[in-house]
Every structure is written in structure tokens, then in C-alpha cells.
Amino acid sequence: MEFNIRPLALPGDYEGIAAVWNEELSEPTTAESLAEADSKLYEQGHLHMNADGLLEGYDRFRRVAVNDDGRIAGYLWTWRAPWTEAGGLYHTLVVSKAFRGLGIGRALLGEAASWASGIGAERIYTEVWDDDLRSLRIAEQSGFEIERRSWQSVLDLKHGEEAATLADGAVIERLESEGIRFVSLADMPEEDRELLLYELESPTFNDIPGFLGTPPGFGDWQKWYLRGDGYAPERVVLALDGDRYVGDCNLRYFEETRGMYHEYTCVHRDYRGRGIARALKILSIRLAVRTGALYLRTDNDSLNEPMLAVNRKLGYRSLRGRYRIKGDVGSIAAANGKLDSADRDADIPKLS
């Protein structure tokens, strides 16, 4: 079977890309969502070397693999954003299950390595499911190594608010007696509410185990961290001390699956240790139940024990996790073409 690797032909390719990517994503995407995300991006990248000789700036490289009938069988997206760690790139590569074992992933990975080498990048980061042992083995053969692990957890809401006990309610009552108010972002004055939320969240990024690079600027944070699929200001739960934003939990709702996702939860450093994160999580459960969600899902770094402990107490159960893996660009380029013939579909680096 013959395949051709080519640049994207948009908007026609969006449907095919979504179909391939949905084989790996926890929540489905659509052609419309992909087009909307593209509309937020720059039209022309800008890369440069910093004083230390490390790549900075922003750009992206995308390719699809198509068969003789024009069906998209694989998708590659390698990129860096202005806030990405100097010298680094991020990478998404997925091959449709129907076309694995044909060398498509290997060919796409070679394209990525060639582009990365040409622009002077030093390393590529990506992720792979921790229960996908075959893909992990191929990744290691391709020059990647495990850097860290994150866990995906879910709270089943089919039976209502069982996780929010009387003791949980007492936490909220205590905080309210101490002057902490809980509202939604939609309740706040529209003109400055997103900026105040950014000023709360941005300094906490560096507290996340495994966070790389620098926090994004306000505009990029709005586009990529706040207003993703399923966002609504009514689904951002705030903790206030007077008018000061001291904690928040941003939830996204996906109508197709009736699932709710915890995009981000944080508490200002001056207010930690008081149970605010737990209260925000409880209020999130109540919000999800009112919305009609069937489950709440979240991802946490394996070393983020405080947040993992909160989730366990509320009844979240662990699902499969993901490894973040990284590879030196030179090592990836050298390894490309040296995979065993039985494992030639390097459909390994895939974000979900």
C-alpha cells in the first residue's frame, strides 16, 4: 500500500485529522474545533537563537500521510510557542489504527526530526499512554526516554453528589465564616475579570511539578489556557477574599460525552493550607451535577501529591497515566530508520 506525506490542505483536511486524532484523545475533537484553534494562531512563525545559542520564538510544522484514496492515515504536528522552554519543541504524532505497521509513523517522525534539526532545536517532548507498552518501546528505539509521569483520574457522577459529604460541606462553611467567598467568574465585572484571573493563575504555573518554560502572556493564556473547548465563565469557580482572587477551578464541559474536565485548579500561595482547593473541588462536583455531567476527569503530575490527595479524598479513581518523554533531536535523527521491521509504525509520540 502506497502512502504520500504532504503539507496540510485546509480546510479539507480537518475532518480527516479529527478522525485520526480522536482515536487517541480522551475527549473528542471536531473539524470545527480544529479550524477555530487554527484561527487563533499566527500566520508566520518567527524563530531565533538566544544569547546562549538556544532556539526561541514560535513556529510549527505539520504533515499528513494519505493513502491512494486520499484518506488521512497519520498526522504530525511539531511546534514551539513563545513560552516553550528554550531549545525545545513539542510534538504530536498519531497513526490511525487501521494503518499501523506500514511505516507511516516512522516516515512522519523522520520529517519532524529533519525540520527540528534544520531550525536548530535541541530536544523534542511528547507524551505516550503508560499502558501502551509497544508504543513506549518504539519510542525508546527512536531516541526518546521517559522524563516523568502524570495520572488521569475520574469521578463517577452517575449517582449524584455522593463524594461531597457533610464534612466536605463543613469546609466550605468554615472558609465562608473566615471571609472567603465562592462565586463564578460570570458573577464578576466583565471588564477586568479575566486579567485578575490571569494574575492569580500565572505565578502558580511554576509550582506545577514538571512545568517547563515560562508562563504564557495574557493574550496567549486567554486563547490556549482559559477559552478552550467547553469553556464558559459560569464554569470557573472562584474563591475571593474581599475582592481579591485567591483561588479558582476552571471546568470545561463536553456535551457529546457529557463529561466535565478540570482544566486548572490553583490557590494563591498566601492562602494555601486552609482547605480552599478542597472547597473548590467540592463546588466543582456540585456544579458538574447541576450541569448533568456523568463524570469529572482531571490530569495531575505524579509528584503533585497535594492535589492528588484532595482528589483521592473526594473519591476520584485513577485511570491510565501518561509518560512525558523527551528525545535529543540528533539521537532521534540517528535512530530513524533503525527500527525493527516488525515495529516500523512509530506512532509513538502522541498527545491526548
mmCIF file of N, CA and C in Angstrom, residues 242-311:
data_model
loop_
_atom_site.group_PDB
_atom_site.id
_atom_site.type_symbol
_atom_site.label_atom_id
_atom_site.label_comp_id
_atom_site.label_asym_id
_atom_site.label_seq_id
_atom_site.Cartn_x
_atom_site.Cartn_y
_atom_site.Cartn_z
ATOM 1 N N GLY A 242 -12.459 39.263 50.091
ATOM 2 C CA GLY A 242 -12.850 40.606 49.683
ATOM 3 C C GLY A 242 -13.027 40.607 48.181
ATOM 4 N N ASP A 243 -12.279 41.463 47.490
ATOM 5 C CA ASP A 243 -12.296 41.476 46.025
ATOM 6 C C ASP A 243 -11.076 40.779 45.431
ATOM 7 N N ARG A 244 -10.249 40.193 46.264
ATOM 8 C CA ARG A 244 -9.010 39.570 45.805
ATOM 9 C C ARG A 244 -9.267 38.133 45.364
ATOM 10 N N TYR A 245 -8.786 37.790 44.162
ATOM 11 C CA TYR A 245 -8.878 36.419 43.673
ATOM 12 C C TYR A 245 -7.804 35.593 44.391
ATOM 13 N N VAL A 246 -8.227 34.563 45.141
ATOM 14 C CA VAL A 246 -7.254 33.767 45.897
ATOM 15 C C VAL A 246 -7.259 32.295 45.481
ATOM 16 N N GLY A 247 -8.199 31.875 44.659
ATOM 17 C CA GLY A 247 -8.227 30.500 44.179
ATOM 18 C C GLY A 247 -9.242 30.350 43.066
ATOM 19 N N ASP A 248 -9.038 29.370 42.210
ATOM 20 C CA ASP A 248 -10.029 29.116 41.161
ATOM 21 C C ASP A 248 -9.943 27.687 40.663
ATOM 22 N N CYS A 249 -11.029 27.258 40.061
ATOM 23 C CA CYS A 249 -11.104 25.962 39.390
ATOM 24 C C CYS A 249 -11.846 26.166 38.080
ATOM 25 N N ASN A 250 -11.175 25.915 36.965
ATOM 26 C CA ASN A 250 -11.743 26.111 35.632
ATOM 27 C C ASN A 250 -12.200 24.767 35.084
ATOM 28 N N LEU A 251 -13.483 24.660 34.794
ATOM 29 C CA LEU A 251 -14.069 23.423 34.293
ATOM 30 C C LEU A 251 -14.507 23.586 32.842
ATOM 31 N N ARG A 252 -14.336 22.540 32.067
ATOM 32 C CA ARG A 252 -14.844 22.506 30.697
ATOM 33 C C ARG A 252 -15.877 21.390 30.579
ATOM 34 N N TYR A 253 -16.919 21.665 29.825
ATOM 35 C CA TYR A 253 -17.987 20.674 29.653
ATOM 36 C C TYR A 253 -18.073 20.257 28.190
ATOM 37 N N PHE A 254 -18.118 18.943 27.966
ATOM 38 C CA PHE A 254 -18.188 18.384 26.619
ATOM 39 C C PHE A 254 -19.546 17.705 26.447
ATOM 40 N N GLU A 255 -20.407 18.326 25.655
ATOM 41 C CA GLU A 255 -21.783 17.847 25.524
ATOM 42 C C GLU A 255 -21.855 16.453 24.902
ATOM 43 N N GLU A 256 -20.960 16.170 23.964
ATOM 44 C CA GLU A 256 -21.038 14.888 23.258
ATOM 45 C C GLU A 256 -20.880 13.711 24.213
ATOM 46 N N THR A 257 -19.959 13.837 25.185
ATOM 47 C CA THR A 257 -19.717 12.753 26.137
ATOM 48 C C THR A 257 -20.365 13.008 27.490
ATOM 49 N N ARG A 258 -20.921 14.211 27.670
ATOM 50 C CA ARG A 258 -21.460 14.648 28.961
ATOM 51 C C ARG A 258 -20.391 14.530 30.048
ATOM 52 N N GLY A 259 -19.186 14.881 29.674
ATOM 53 C CA GLY A 259 -18.069 14.845 30.606
ATOM 54 C C GLY A 259 -17.613 16.240 30.981
ATOM 55 N N MET A 260 -17.143 16.380 32.215
ATOM 56 C CA MET A 260 -16.587 17.641 32.701
ATOM 57 C C MET A 260 -15.102 17.421 32.970
ATOM 58 N N TYR A 261 -14.293 18.397 32.569
ATOM 59 C CA TYR A 261 -12.843 18.275 32.727
ATOM 60 C C TYR A 261 -12.307 19.428 33.558
ATOM 61 N N HIS A 262 -11.467 19.099 34.550
ATOM 62 C CA HIS A 262 -10.776 20.112 35.337
ATOM 63 C C HIS A 262 -9.589 20.633 34.525
ATOM 64 N N GLU A 263 -9.723 21.805 33.942
ATOM 65 C CA GLU A 263 -8.629 22.382 33.172
ATOM 66 C C GLU A 263 -7.517 22.876 34.088
ATOM 67 N N TYR A 264 -7.887 23.558 35.168
ATOM 68 C CA TYR A 264 -6.855 24.094 36.061
ATOM 69 C C TYR A 264 -7.470 24.409 37.415
ATOM 70 N N THR A 265 -6.735 24.100 38.472
ATOM 71 C CA THR A 265 -7.115 24.459 39.837
ATOM 72 C C THR A 265 -5.896 25.046 40.520
ATOM 73 N N CYS A 266 -6.073 26.168 41.187
ATOM 74 C CA CYS A 266 -4.937 26.766 41.882
ATOM 75 C C CYS A 266 -5.416 27.573 43.080
ATOM 76 N N VAL A 267 -4.481 27.790 44.010
ATOM 77 C CA VAL A 267 -4.705 28.635 45.183
ATOM 78 C C VAL A 267 -3.483 29.527 45.345
ATOM 79 N N HIS A 268 -3.712 30.793 45.626
ATOM 80 C CA HIS A 268 -2.617 31.732 45.856
ATOM 81 C C HIS A 268 -1.744 31.228 47.003
ATOM 82 N N ARG A 269 -0.445 31.415 46.872
ATOM 83 C CA ARG A 269 0.486 30.888 47.871
ATOM 84 C C ARG A 269 0.166 31.370 49.280
ATOM 85 N N ASP A 270 -0.315 32.590 49.416
ATOM 86 C CA ASP A 270 -0.607 33.133 50.747
ATOM 87 C C ASP A 270 -1.808 32.461 51.401
ATOM 88 N N TYR A 271 -2.577 31.697 50.636
ATOM 89 C CA TYR A 271 -3.826 31.122 51.150
ATOM 90 C C TYR A 271 -3.824 29.597 51.155
ATOM 91 N N ARG A 272 -2.687 28.992 50.927
ATOM 92 C CA ARG A 272 -2.626 27.540 50.898
ATOM 93 C C ARG A 272 -2.644 26.958 52.315
ATOM 94 N N GLY A 273 -3.072 25.710 52.403
ATOM 95 C CA GLY A 273 -3.140 25.040 53.695
ATOM 96 C C GLY A 273 -4.414 25.295 54.467
ATOM 97 N N ARG A 274 -5.372 25.959 53.863
ATOM 98 C CA ARG A 274 -6.623 26.291 54.556
ATOM 99 C C ARG A 274 -7.822 25.499 54.036
ATOM 100 N N GLY A 275 -7.596 24.644 53.071
ATOM 101 C CA GLY A 275 -8.685 23.835 52.537
ATOM 102 C C GLY A 275 -9.411 24.457 51.363
ATOM 103 N N ILE A 276 -8.850 25.531 50.793
ATOM 104 C CA ILE A 276 -9.532 26.209 49.685
ATOM 105 C C ILE A 276 -9.589 25.324 48.442
ATOM 106 N N ALA A 277 -8.508 24.611 48.154
ATOM 107 C CA ALA A 277 -8.517 23.728 46.981
ATOM 108 C C ALA A 277 -9.593 22.657 47.132
ATOM 109 N N ARG A 278 -9.715 22.108 48.327
ATOM 110 C CA ARG A 278 -10.748 21.094 48.566
ATOM 111 C C ARG A 278 -12.140 21.689 48.371
ATOM 112 N N ALA A 279 -12.346 22.889 48.898
ATOM 113 C CA ALA A 279 -13.648 23.543 48.741
ATOM 114 C C ALA A 279 -13.967 23.785 47.271
ATOM 115 N N LEU A 280 -12.978 24.235 46.506
ATOM 116 C CA LEU A 280 -13.189 24.467 45.077
ATOM 117 C C LEU A 280 -13.555 23.170 44.359
ATOM 118 N N LYS A 281 -12.903 22.086 44.736
ATOM 119 C CA LYS A 281 -13.206 20.795 44.116
ATOM 120 C C LYS A 281 -14.626 20.341 44.463
ATOM 121 N N ILE A 282 -15.031 20.565 45.711
ATOM 122 C CA ILE A 282 -16.390 20.184 46.117
ATOM 123 C C ILE A 282 -17.423 20.990 45.334
ATOM 124 N N LEU A 283 -17.187 22.288 45.244
ATOM 125 C CA LEU A 283 -18.108 23.138 44.487
ATOM 126 C C LEU A 283 -18.119 22.757 43.012
ATOM 127 N N SER A 284 -16.991 22.273 42.515
ATOM 128 C CA SER A 284 -16.935 21.802 41.128
ATOM 129 C C SER A 284 -17.801 20.565 40.935
ATOM 130 N N ILE A 285 -17.789 19.678 41.921
ATOM 131 C CA ILE A 285 -18.642 18.490 41.851
ATOM 132 C C ILE A 285 -20.107 18.906 41.805
ATOM 133 N N ARG A 286 -20.473 19.837 42.665
ATOM 134 C CA ARG A 286 -21.863 20.301 42.692
ATOM 135 C C ARG A 286 -22.256 20.941 41.356
ATOM 136 N N LEU A 287 -21.341 21.723 40.796
ATOM 137 C CA LEU A 287 -21.606 22.351 39.505
ATOM 138 C C LEU A 287 -21.776 21.302 38.414
ATOM 139 N N ALA A 288 -20.913 20.293 38.434
ATOM 140 C CA ALA A 288 -20.990 19.236 37.426
ATOM 141 C C ALA A 288 -22.318 18.482 37.523
ATOM 142 N N VAL A 289 -22.761 18.205 38.737
ATOM 143 C CA VAL A 289 -24.032 17.506 38.927
ATOM 144 C C VAL A 289 -25.185 18.353 38.403
ATOM 145 N N ARG A 290 -25.167 19.655 38.716
ATOM 146 C CA ARG A 290 -26.226 20.540 38.226
ATOM 147 C C ARG A 290 -26.234 20.615 36.705
ATOM 148 N N THR A 291 -25.057 20.532 36.102
ATOM 149 C CA THR A 291 -24.937 20.611 34.645
ATOM 150 C C THR A 291 -25.436 19.341 33.971
ATOM 151 N N GLY A 292 -25.463 18.251 34.713
ATOM 152 C CA GLY A 292 -25.864 16.974 34.142
ATOM 153 C C GLY A 292 -24.702 16.141 33.654
ATOM 154 N N ALA A 293 -23.481 16.474 34.098
ATOM 155 C CA ALA A 293 -22.302 15.710 33.694
ATOM 156 C C ALA A 293 -22.348 14.309 34.296
ATOM 157 N N LEU A 294 -21.828 13.355 33.555
ATOM 158 C CA LEU A 294 -21.764 11.974 34.026
ATOM 159 C C LEU A 294 -20.482 11.694 34.787
ATOM 160 N N TYR A 295 -19.456 12.497 34.539
ATOM 161 C CA TYR A 295 -18.181 12.279 35.223
ATOM 162 C C TYR A 295 -17.366 13.565 35.229
ATOM 163 N N LEU A 296 -16.421 13.610 36.148
ATOM 164 C CA LEU A 296 -15.407 14.663 36.208
ATOM 165 C C LEU A 296 -14.060 14.003 35.984
ATOM 166 N N ARG A 297 -13.253 14.565 35.107
ATOM 167 C CA ARG A 297 -11.953 13.993 34.787
ATOM 168 C C ARG A 297 -10.873 15.037 34.988
ATOM 169 N N THR A 298 -9.698 14.584 35.395
ATOM 170 C CA THR A 298 -8.593 15.508 35.606
ATOM 171 C C THR A 298 -7.277 14.792 35.344
ATOM 172 N N ASP A 299 -6.225 15.550 35.153
ATOM 173 C CA ASP A 299 -4.869 15.028 34.997
ATOM 174 C C ASP A 299 -3.966 15.745 35.985
ATOM 175 N N ASN A 300 -3.078 14.984 36.630
ATOM 176 C CA ASN A 300 -2.139 15.573 37.582
ATOM 177 C C ASN A 300 -0.781 14.918 37.444
ATOM 178 N N ASP A 301 0.263 15.715 37.595
ATOM 179 C CA ASP A 301 1.610 15.171 37.633
ATOM 180 C C ASP A 301 1.737 14.217 38.820
ATOM 181 N N SER A 302 2.494 13.152 38.642
ATOM 182 C CA SER A 302 2.621 12.146 39.697
ATOM 183 C C SER A 302 3.271 12.698 40.958
ATOM 184 N N LEU A 303 3.989 13.821 40.848
ATOM 185 C CA LEU A 303 4.631 14.424 42.016
ATOM 186 C C LEU A 303 3.794 15.530 42.643
ATOM 187 N N ASN A 304 2.621 15.797 42.098
ATOM 188 C CA ASN A 304 1.743 16.826 42.664
ATOM 189 C C ASN A 304 0.877 16.188 43.750
ATOM 190 N N GLU A 305 1.517 15.749 44.824
ATOM 191 C CA GLU A 305 0.834 14.986 45.857
ATOM 192 C C GLU A 305 -0.285 15.756 46.547
ATOM 193 N N PRO A 306 -0.139 17.067 46.832
ATOM 194 C CA PRO A 306 -1.261 17.765 47.482
ATOM 195 C C PRO A 306 -2.566 17.671 46.693
ATOM 196 N N MET A 307 -2.504 17.872 45.377
ATOM 197 C CA MET A 307 -3.729 17.811 44.582
ATOM 198 C C MET A 307 -4.211 16.375 44.403
ATOM 199 N N LEU A 308 -3.283 15.435 44.284
ATOM 200 C CA LEU A 308 -3.679 14.034 44.191
ATOM 201 C C LEU A 308 -4.392 13.583 45.462
ATOM 202 N N ALA A 309 -3.911 14.073 46.623
ATOM 203 C CA ALA A 309 -4.540 13.711 47.894
ATOM 204 C C ALA A 309 -5.959 14.254 47.979
ATOM 205 N N VAL A 310 -6.158 15.495 47.530
ATOM 206 C CA VAL A 310 -7.502 16.077 47.516
ATOM 207 C C VAL A 310 -8.427 15.228 46.651
ATOM 208 N N ASN A 311 -7.950 14.843 45.482
ATOM 209 C CA ASN A 311 -8.780 14.053 44.568
ATOM 210 C C ASN A 311 -9.147 12.697 45.164
#
